[in-house]
CSV table of C-alpha atoms in Angstrom, one decimal:
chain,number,residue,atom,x,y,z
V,1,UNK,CA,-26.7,11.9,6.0
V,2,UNK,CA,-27.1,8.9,3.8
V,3,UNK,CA,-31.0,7.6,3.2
V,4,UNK,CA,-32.5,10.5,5.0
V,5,UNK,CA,-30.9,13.5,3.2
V,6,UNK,CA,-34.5,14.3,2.1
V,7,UNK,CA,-36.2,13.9,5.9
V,8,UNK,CA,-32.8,16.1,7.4
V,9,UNK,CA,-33.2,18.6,4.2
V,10,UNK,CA,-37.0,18.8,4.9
V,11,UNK,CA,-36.4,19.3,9.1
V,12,UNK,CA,-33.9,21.8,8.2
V,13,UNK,CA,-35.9,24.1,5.6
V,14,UNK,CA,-38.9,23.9,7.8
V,15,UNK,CA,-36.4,25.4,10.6
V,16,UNK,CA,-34.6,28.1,8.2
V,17,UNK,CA,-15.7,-8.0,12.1
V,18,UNK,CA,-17.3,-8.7,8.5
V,19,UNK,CA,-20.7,-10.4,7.4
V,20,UNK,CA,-19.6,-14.1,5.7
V,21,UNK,CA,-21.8,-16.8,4.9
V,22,UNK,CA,-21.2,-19.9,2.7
V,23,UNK,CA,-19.2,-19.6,-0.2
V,24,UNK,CA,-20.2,-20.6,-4.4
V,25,UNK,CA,-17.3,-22.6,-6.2
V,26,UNK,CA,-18.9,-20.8,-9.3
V,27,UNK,CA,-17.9,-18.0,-10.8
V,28,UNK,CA,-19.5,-14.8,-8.7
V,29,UNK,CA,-20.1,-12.9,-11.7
V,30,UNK,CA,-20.9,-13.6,-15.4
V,31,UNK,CA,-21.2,-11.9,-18.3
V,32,UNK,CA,-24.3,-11.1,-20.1
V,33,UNK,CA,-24.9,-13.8,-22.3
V,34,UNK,CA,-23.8,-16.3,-19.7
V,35,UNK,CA,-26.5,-19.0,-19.5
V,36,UNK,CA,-27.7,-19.0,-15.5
V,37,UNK,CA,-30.9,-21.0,-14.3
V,38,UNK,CA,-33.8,-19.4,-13.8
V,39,UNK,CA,-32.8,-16.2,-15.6
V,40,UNK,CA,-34.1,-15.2,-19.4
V,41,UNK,CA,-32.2,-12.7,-21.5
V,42,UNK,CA,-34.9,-12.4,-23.8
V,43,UNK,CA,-38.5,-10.3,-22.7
V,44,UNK,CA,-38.4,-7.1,-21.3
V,45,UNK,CA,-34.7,-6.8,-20.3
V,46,UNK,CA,-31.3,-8.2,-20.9
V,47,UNK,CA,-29.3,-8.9,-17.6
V,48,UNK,CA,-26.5,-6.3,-17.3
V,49,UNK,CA,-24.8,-8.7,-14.9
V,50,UNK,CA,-25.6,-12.4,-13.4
V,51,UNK,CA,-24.4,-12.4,-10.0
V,52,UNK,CA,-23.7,-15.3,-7.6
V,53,UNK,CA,-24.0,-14.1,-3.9
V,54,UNK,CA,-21.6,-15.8,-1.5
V,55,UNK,CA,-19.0,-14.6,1.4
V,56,UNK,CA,-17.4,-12.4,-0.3
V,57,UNK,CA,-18.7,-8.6,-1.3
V,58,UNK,CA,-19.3,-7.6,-4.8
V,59,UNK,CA,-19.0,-4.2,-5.5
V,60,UNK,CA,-20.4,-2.2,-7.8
V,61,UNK,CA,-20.3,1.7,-8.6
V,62,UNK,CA,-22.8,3.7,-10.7
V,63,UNK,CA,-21.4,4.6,-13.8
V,64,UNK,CA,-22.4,7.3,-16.7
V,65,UNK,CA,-23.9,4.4,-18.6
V,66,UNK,CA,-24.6,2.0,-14.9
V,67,UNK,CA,-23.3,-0.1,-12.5
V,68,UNK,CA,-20.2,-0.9,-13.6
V,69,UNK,CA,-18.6,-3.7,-11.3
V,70,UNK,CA,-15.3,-2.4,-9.3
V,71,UNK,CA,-12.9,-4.1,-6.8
V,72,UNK,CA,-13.9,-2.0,-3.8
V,73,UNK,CA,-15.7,1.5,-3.2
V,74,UNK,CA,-11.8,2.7,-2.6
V,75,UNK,CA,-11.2,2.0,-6.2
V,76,UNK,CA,-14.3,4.0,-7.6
V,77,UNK,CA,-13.9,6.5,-10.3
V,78,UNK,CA,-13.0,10.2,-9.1
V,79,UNK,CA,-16.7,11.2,-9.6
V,80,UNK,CA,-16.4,14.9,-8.7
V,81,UNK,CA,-18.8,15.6,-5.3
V,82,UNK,CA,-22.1,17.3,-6.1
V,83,UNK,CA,-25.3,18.0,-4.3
V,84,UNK,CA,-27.3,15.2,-3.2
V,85,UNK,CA,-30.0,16.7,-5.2
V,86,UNK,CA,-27.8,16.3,-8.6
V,87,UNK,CA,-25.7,13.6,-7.7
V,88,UNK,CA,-26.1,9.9,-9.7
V,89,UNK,CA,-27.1,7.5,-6.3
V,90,UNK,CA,-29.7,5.5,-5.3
V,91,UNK,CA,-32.7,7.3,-4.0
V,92,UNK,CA,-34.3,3.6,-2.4
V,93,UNK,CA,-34.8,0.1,-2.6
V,94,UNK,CA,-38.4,-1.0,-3.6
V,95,UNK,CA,-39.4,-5.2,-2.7
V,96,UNK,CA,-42.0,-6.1,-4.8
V,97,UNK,CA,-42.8,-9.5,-5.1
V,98,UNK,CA,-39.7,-11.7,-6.0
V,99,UNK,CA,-37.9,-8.5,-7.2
V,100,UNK,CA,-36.0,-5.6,-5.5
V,101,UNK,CA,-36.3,-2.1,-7.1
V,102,UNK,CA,-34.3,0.5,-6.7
V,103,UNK,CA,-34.6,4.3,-8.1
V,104,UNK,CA,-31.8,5.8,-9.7
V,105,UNK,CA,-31.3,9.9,-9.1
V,106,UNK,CA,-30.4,11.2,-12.7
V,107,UNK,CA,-30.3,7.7,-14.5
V,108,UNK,CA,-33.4,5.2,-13.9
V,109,UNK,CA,-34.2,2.4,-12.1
V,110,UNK,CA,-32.1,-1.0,-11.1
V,111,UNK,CA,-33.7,-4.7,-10.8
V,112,UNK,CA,-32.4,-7.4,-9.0
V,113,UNK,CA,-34.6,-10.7,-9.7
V,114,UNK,CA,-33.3,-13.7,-8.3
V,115,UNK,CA,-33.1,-17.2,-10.0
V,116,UNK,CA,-32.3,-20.6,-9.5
V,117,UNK,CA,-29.2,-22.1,-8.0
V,118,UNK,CA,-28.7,-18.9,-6.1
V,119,UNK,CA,-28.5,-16.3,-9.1
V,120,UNK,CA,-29.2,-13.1,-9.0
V,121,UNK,CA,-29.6,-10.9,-12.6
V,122,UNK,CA,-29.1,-7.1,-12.1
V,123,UNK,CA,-30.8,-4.7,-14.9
V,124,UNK,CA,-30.3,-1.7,-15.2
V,125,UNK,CA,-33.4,0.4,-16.7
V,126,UNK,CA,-31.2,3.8,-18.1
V,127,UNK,CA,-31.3,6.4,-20.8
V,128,UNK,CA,-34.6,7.2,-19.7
V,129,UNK,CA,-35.8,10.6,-21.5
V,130,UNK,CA,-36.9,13.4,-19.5
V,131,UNK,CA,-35.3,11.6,-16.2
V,132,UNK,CA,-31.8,13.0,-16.0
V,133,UNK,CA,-32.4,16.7,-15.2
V,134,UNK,CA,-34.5,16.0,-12.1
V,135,UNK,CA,-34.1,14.4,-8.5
V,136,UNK,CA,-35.8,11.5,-8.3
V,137,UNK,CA,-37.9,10.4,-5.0
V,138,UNK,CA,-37.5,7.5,-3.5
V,139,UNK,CA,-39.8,4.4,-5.0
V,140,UNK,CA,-43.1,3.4,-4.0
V,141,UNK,CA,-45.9,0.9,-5.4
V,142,UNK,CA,-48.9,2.2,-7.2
V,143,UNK,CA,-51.6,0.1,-8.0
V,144,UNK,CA,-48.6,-3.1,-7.6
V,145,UNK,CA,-46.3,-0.5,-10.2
V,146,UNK,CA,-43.0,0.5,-8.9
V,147,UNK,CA,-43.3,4.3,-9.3
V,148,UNK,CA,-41.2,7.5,-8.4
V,149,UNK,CA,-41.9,10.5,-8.5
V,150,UNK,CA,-39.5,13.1,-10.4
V,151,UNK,CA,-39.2,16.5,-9.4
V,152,UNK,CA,-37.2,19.9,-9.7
V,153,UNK,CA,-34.8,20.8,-6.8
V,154,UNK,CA,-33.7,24.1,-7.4
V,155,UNK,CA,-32.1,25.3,-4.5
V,156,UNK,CA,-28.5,23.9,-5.7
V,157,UNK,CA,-28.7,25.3,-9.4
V,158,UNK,CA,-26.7,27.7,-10.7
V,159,UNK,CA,-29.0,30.8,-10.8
V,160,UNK,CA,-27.0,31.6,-14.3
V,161,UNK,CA,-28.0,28.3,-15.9
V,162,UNK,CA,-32.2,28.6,-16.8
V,163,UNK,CA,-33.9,25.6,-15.3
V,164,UNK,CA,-35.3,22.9,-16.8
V,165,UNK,CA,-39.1,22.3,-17.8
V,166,UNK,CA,-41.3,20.8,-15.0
V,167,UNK,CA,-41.7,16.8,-15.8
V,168,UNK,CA,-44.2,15.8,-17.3
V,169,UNK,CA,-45.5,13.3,-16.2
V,170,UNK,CA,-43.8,13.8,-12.9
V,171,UNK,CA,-44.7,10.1,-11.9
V,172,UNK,CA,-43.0,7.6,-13.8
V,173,UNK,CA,-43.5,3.7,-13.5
V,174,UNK,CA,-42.0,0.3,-14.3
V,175,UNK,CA,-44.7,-1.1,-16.0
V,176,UNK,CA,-45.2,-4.9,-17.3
V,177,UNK,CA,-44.2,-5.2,-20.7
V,178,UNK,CA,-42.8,-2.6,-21.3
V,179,UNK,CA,-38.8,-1.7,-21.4
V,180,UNK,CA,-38.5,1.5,-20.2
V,181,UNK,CA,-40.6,3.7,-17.3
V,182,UNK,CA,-44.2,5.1,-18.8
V,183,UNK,CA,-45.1,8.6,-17.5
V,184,UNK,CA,-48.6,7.1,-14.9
V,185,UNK,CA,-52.0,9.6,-14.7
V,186,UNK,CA,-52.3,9.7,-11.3
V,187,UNK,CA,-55.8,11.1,-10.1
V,188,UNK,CA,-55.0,12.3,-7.4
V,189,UNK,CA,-51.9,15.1,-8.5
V,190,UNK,CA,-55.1,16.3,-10.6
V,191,UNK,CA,-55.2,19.0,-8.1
V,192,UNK,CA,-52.4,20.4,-10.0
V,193,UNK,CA,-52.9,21.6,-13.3
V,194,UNK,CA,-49.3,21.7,-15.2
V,195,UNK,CA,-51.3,23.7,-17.8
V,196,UNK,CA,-51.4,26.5,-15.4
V,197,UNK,CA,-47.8,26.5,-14.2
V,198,UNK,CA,-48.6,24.4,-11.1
V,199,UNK,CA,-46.2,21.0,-10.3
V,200,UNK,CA,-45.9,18.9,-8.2
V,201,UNK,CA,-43.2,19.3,-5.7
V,202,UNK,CA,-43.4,16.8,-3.0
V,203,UNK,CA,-45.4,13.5,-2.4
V,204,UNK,CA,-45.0,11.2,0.6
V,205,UNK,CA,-47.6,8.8,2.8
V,206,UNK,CA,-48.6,10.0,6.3
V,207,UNK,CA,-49.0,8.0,9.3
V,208,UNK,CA,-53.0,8.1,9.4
V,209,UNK,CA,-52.9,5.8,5.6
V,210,UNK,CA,-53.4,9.0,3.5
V,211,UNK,CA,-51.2,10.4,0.8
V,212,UNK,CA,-49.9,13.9,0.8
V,213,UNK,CA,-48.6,16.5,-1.7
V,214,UNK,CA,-47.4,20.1,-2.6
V,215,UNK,CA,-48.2,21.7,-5.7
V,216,UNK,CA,-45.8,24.4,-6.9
V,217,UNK,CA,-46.2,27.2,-9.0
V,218,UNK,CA,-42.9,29.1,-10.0
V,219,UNK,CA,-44.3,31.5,-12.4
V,220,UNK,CA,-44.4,35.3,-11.9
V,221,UNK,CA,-42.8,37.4,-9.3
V,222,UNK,CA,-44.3,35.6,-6.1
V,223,UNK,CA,-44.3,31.9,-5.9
V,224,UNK,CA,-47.4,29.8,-4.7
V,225,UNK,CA,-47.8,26.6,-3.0
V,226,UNK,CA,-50.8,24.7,-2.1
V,227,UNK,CA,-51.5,21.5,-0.7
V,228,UNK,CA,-53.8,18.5,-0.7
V,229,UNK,CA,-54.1,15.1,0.2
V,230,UNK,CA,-56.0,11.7,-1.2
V,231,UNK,CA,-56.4,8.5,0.4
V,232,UNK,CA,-55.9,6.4,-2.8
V,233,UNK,CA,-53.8,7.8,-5.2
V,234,UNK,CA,-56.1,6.7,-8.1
V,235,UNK,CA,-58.8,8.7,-6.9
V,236,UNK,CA,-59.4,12.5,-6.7
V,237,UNK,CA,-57.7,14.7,-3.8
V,238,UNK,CA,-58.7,17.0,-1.4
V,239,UNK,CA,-57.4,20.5,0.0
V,240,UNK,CA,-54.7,20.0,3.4
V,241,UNK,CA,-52.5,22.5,5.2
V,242,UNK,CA,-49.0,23.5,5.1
V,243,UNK,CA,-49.3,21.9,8.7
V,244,UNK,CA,-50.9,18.6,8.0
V,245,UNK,CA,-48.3,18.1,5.7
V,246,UNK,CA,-45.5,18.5,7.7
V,247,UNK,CA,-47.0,15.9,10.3
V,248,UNK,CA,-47.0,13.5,7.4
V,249,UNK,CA,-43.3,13.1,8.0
V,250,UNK,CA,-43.8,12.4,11.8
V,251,UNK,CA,-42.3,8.7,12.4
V,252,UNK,CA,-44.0,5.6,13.3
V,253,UNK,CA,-43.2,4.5,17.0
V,254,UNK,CA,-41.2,0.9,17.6
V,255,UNK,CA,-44.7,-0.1,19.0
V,256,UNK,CA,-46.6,0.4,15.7
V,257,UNK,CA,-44.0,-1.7,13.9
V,258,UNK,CA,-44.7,-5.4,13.2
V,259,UNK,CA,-43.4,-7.6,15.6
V,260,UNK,CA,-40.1,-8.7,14.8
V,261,UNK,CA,-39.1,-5.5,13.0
V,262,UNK,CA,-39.7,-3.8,16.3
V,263,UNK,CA,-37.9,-6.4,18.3
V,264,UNK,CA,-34.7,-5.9,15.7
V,265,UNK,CA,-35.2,-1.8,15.9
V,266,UNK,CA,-35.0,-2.3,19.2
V,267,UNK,CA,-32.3,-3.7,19.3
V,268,UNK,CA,-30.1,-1.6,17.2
V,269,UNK,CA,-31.6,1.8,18.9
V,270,UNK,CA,-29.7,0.4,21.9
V,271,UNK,CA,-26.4,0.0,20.1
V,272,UNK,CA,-26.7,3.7,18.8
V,273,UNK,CA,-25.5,4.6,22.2
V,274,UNK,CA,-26.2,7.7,24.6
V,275,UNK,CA,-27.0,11.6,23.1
V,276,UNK,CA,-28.2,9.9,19.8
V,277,UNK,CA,-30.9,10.3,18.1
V,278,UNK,CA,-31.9,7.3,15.9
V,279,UNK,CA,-33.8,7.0,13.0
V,280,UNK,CA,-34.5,4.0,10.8
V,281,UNK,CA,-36.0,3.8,7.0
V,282,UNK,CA,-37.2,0.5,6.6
V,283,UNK,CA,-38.4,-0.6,2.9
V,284,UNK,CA,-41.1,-3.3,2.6
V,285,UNK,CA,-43.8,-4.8,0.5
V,286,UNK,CA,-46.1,-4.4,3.0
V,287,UNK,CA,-45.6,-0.6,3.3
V,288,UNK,CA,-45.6,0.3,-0.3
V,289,UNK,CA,-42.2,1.8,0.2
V,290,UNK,CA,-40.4,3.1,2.9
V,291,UNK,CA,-41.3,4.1,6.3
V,292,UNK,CA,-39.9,5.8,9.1
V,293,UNK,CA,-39.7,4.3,12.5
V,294,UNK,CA,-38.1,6.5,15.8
V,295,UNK,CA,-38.0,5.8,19.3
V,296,UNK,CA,-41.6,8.2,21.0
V,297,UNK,CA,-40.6,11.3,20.8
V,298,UNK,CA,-38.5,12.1,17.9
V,299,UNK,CA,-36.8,15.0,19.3
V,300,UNK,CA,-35.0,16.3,16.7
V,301,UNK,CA,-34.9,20.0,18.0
V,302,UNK,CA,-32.5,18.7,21.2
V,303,UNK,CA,-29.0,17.9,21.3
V,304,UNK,CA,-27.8,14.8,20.1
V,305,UNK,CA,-26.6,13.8,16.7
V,306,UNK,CA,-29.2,12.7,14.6
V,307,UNK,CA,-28.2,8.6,13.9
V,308,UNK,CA,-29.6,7.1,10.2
V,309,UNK,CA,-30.2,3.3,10.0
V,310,UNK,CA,-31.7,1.7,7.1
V,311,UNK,CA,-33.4,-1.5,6.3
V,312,UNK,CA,-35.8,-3.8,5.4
V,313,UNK,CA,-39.2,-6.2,6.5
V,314,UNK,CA,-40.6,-9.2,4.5
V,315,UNK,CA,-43.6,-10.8,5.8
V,316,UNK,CA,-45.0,-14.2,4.2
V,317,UNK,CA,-48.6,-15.9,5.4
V,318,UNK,CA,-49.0,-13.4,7.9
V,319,UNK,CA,-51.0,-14.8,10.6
V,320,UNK,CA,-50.6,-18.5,9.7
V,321,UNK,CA,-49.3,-21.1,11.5
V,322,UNK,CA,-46.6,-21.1,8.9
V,323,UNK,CA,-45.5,-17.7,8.9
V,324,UNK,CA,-42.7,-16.1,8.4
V,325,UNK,CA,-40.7,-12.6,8.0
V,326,UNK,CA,-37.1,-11.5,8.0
V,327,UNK,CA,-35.8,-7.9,9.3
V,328,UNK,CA,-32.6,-6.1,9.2
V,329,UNK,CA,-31.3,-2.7,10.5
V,330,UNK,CA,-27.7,-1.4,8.9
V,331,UNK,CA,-26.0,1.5,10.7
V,332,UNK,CA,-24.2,3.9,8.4
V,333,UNK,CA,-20.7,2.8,9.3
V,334,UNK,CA,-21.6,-1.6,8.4
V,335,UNK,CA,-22.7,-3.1,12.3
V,336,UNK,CA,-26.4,-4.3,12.3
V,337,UNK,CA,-29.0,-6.2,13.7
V,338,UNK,CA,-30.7,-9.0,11.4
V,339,UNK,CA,-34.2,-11.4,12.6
V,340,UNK,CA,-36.2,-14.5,11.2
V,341,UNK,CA,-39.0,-15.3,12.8
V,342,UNK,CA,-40.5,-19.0,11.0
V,343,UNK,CA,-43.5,-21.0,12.9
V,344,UNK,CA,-43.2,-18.7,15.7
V,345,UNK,CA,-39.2,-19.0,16.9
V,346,UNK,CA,-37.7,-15.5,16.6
V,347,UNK,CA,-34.7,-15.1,16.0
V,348,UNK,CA,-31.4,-12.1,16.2
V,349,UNK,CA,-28.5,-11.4,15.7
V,350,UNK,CA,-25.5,-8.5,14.9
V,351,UNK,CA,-23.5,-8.3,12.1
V,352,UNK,CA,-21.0,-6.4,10.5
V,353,UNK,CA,-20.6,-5.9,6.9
V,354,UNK,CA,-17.2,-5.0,5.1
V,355,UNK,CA,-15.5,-1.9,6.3
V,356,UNK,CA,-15.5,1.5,3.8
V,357,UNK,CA,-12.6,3.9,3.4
V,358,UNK,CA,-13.3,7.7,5.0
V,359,UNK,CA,-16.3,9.6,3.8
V,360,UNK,CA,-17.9,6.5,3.0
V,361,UNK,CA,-21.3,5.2,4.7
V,362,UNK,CA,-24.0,2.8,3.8
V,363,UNK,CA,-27.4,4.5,2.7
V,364,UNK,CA,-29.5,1.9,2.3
V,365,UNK,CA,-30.3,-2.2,1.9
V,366,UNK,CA,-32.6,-4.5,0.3
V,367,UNK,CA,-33.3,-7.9,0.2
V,368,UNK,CA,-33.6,-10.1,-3.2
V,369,UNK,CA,-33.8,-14.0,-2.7
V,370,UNK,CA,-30.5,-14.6,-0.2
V,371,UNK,CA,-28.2,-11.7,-1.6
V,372,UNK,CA,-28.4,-8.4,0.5
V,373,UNK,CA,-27.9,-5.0,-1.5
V,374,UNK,CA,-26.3,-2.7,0.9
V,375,UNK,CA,-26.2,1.1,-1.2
V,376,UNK,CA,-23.0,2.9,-0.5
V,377,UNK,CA,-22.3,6.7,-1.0
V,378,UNK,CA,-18.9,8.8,-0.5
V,379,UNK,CA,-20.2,11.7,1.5
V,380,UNK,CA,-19.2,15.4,2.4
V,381,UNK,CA,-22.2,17.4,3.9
V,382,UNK,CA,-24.9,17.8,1.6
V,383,UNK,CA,-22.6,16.8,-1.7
V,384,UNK,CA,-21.8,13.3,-2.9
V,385,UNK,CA,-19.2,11.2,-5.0
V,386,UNK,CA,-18.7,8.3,-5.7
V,387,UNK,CA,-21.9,5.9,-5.0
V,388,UNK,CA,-22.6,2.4,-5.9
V,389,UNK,CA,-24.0,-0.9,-4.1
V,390,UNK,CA,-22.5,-4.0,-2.8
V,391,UNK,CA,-23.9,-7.7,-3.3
V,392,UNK,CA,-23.2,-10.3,-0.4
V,393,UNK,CA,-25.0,-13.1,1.0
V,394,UNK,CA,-27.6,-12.4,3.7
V,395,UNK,CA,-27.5,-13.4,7.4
């Protein structure tokens, strides 16, 4: 199930060898007031951890009070398996500029910034109010602000336990200065007066550039839901359709992908095999977020077992005689396909990261200087245990 629990969950509603590289004689990880280059400790965060990425994996599982380093994901703490929805895992990974982002489901929001000498420093952004009783998006750039949007998911709760308050604000950003996520005004969900009982229930970017939402209203004895769209979410909105935003979630094609990014999708479609359906998330700057590629059609109504790859796409000097980008696609189970491409010589290859014990998948993976974050998550159906992330260095 992994990264696309919410594009499965949303289908099916609408219906009813190991990765080394060169090794650090250093110490791989440090406490927090370990001196590293590159790296303050004072400003708008303390490092939880300074990490040195090298050959071997460093593993880390998401703890009550965050990641708490562990020896592998076979060790992790008997977290008791609960909806996606409820469960404390990574909703996404979020590049923006030198830093990686990733949105935290009933917690916060990780940072990995990388520093000199290869370091990496991992905060953890937690004991957010009005964050844990909701199911967090994945992450996406407003006006250059990591954001996510929060929301209620009530179709797991325990009709005898009365739901929580719609968030407000349901938006909530990682902005400069500041050391914990602001509630952000966004224009656009203006649409949707809270005042009236309306919230926002859904918000994701369609393939023709504009975004698209669902307002909610829960109030009384027959529920309402309306729908809009804006092309800039700091301007106003405008009425859609229940249909127009279902085709909001209809895939880019490998041909509308940039060029090495298709080449490497490409390449790892082929692997997936015969009577599979693949399906990639790829997070990058350039996207705002995460985007959906498939192979034209996506034909998710046929047979065939419905194949989730995640990844990533950095782009530098686009254009230029000196660009340069770097791709990867992880299958669930570790294999992948990585690419460079620098002053025009492409470049790919496979890889395989570190094997995971039964019920265990990668969800999701991120790039922050030369480490790759590769999310993990102990899975059975829609419910999920223990779930963490693992550091290495990149190929």
């Amino acid at each position: 199930m992994g990264l696309f629990r919410g594009y499965r969950w949303m289908i099916w509603a609408l219906a009813a060898g190991q990765l080394y590289c060169s090794c650090s004689p250093k110490p791989p990880l440090q406490p927090e007031a370990a001196p590293a280059p590159g790296i303050s400790a004072s400003g708008q965060w303390t490092p939880r951890a300074l990490i040195k990425p090298g050959e071997t994996p460093l593993w880390f599982e998401l703890g009550r009070e965050g990641p708490v380093r562990i020896n592998s994901p076979g060790e992790a703490s008997l977290t008791p398996f609960e909806p996606w929805a409820l469960a404390r895992l990574i909703t996404g990974l979020l590049p923006q500029e030198s830093r990686l982002i990733g949105a935290v489901n009933r917690m916060g929001f990780l940072v990995f910034t990388p520093g000199e000498e290869g370091y990496l420093a991992l905060y953890a952004v937690t004991d957010v109010p009005g964050w844990e009783p909701y199911t967090a998006a994945s992450p996406f750039l407003y006006r250059e602000t990591p954001a996510v949007l929060l929301y209620r998911n009530d179709f797991f709760a325990d009709p005898a336990d009365p739901p929580a308050a719609p968030p407000d604000p349901p938006v909530r950003g990682l902005v400069t200065g500041s050391s914990r996520p602001v509630g952000l005004a966004l224009p656009a969900l203006g649409n949707i007066p809270p005042g009236e009982g309306w919230e926002v229930g859904a918000l994701r970017r369609g393939k023709d550039g504009y975004w698209y939402y669902r307002g909610d209203k829960r109030r009384g004895d027959k529920p309402e839901r309306a729908y809009f769209r804006s092309r800039d979410l700091s301007g106003p909105g405008e009425a859609s359709s229940a249909g127009a935003f279902r085709s909001a979630s209809v895939p880019f094609s490998l041909k509308e992908a940039p060029a090495l990014l298709g080449q490497i999708l490409e390449e790892a479609f082929r692997l997936s095999g015969p009577g599979r359906i693949p399906l990639a998330a790829v997070s990058s700057a350039a996207f705002g977020g995460i985007r959906y590629f498939a192979e034209t059609p996506l034909r998710i109504g046929e047979d065939g077992e419905l194949v989730e790859l995640a990844g990533y796409y950095t782009a530098e000097d686009a254009g230029g005689p000196s660009a340069s980008s770097r791709g990867l696609a992880l299958f669930p189970g570790g294999k992948g396909i990585y690419g460079n491409l620098r002053e025009g010589a492409v470049v790919t290859g496979a890889f395989t990261l570190p094997g995971l014990p039964e019920k265990f998948v990668y969800t999701g993976a991120g790039l922050s200087g030369s480490a790759l974050i590769a999310l993990w998550e102990e899975q059975e159906d829609l419910h999920v245990g223990a779930a963490g992330f693992m550091v290495i260095k990149a190929p």
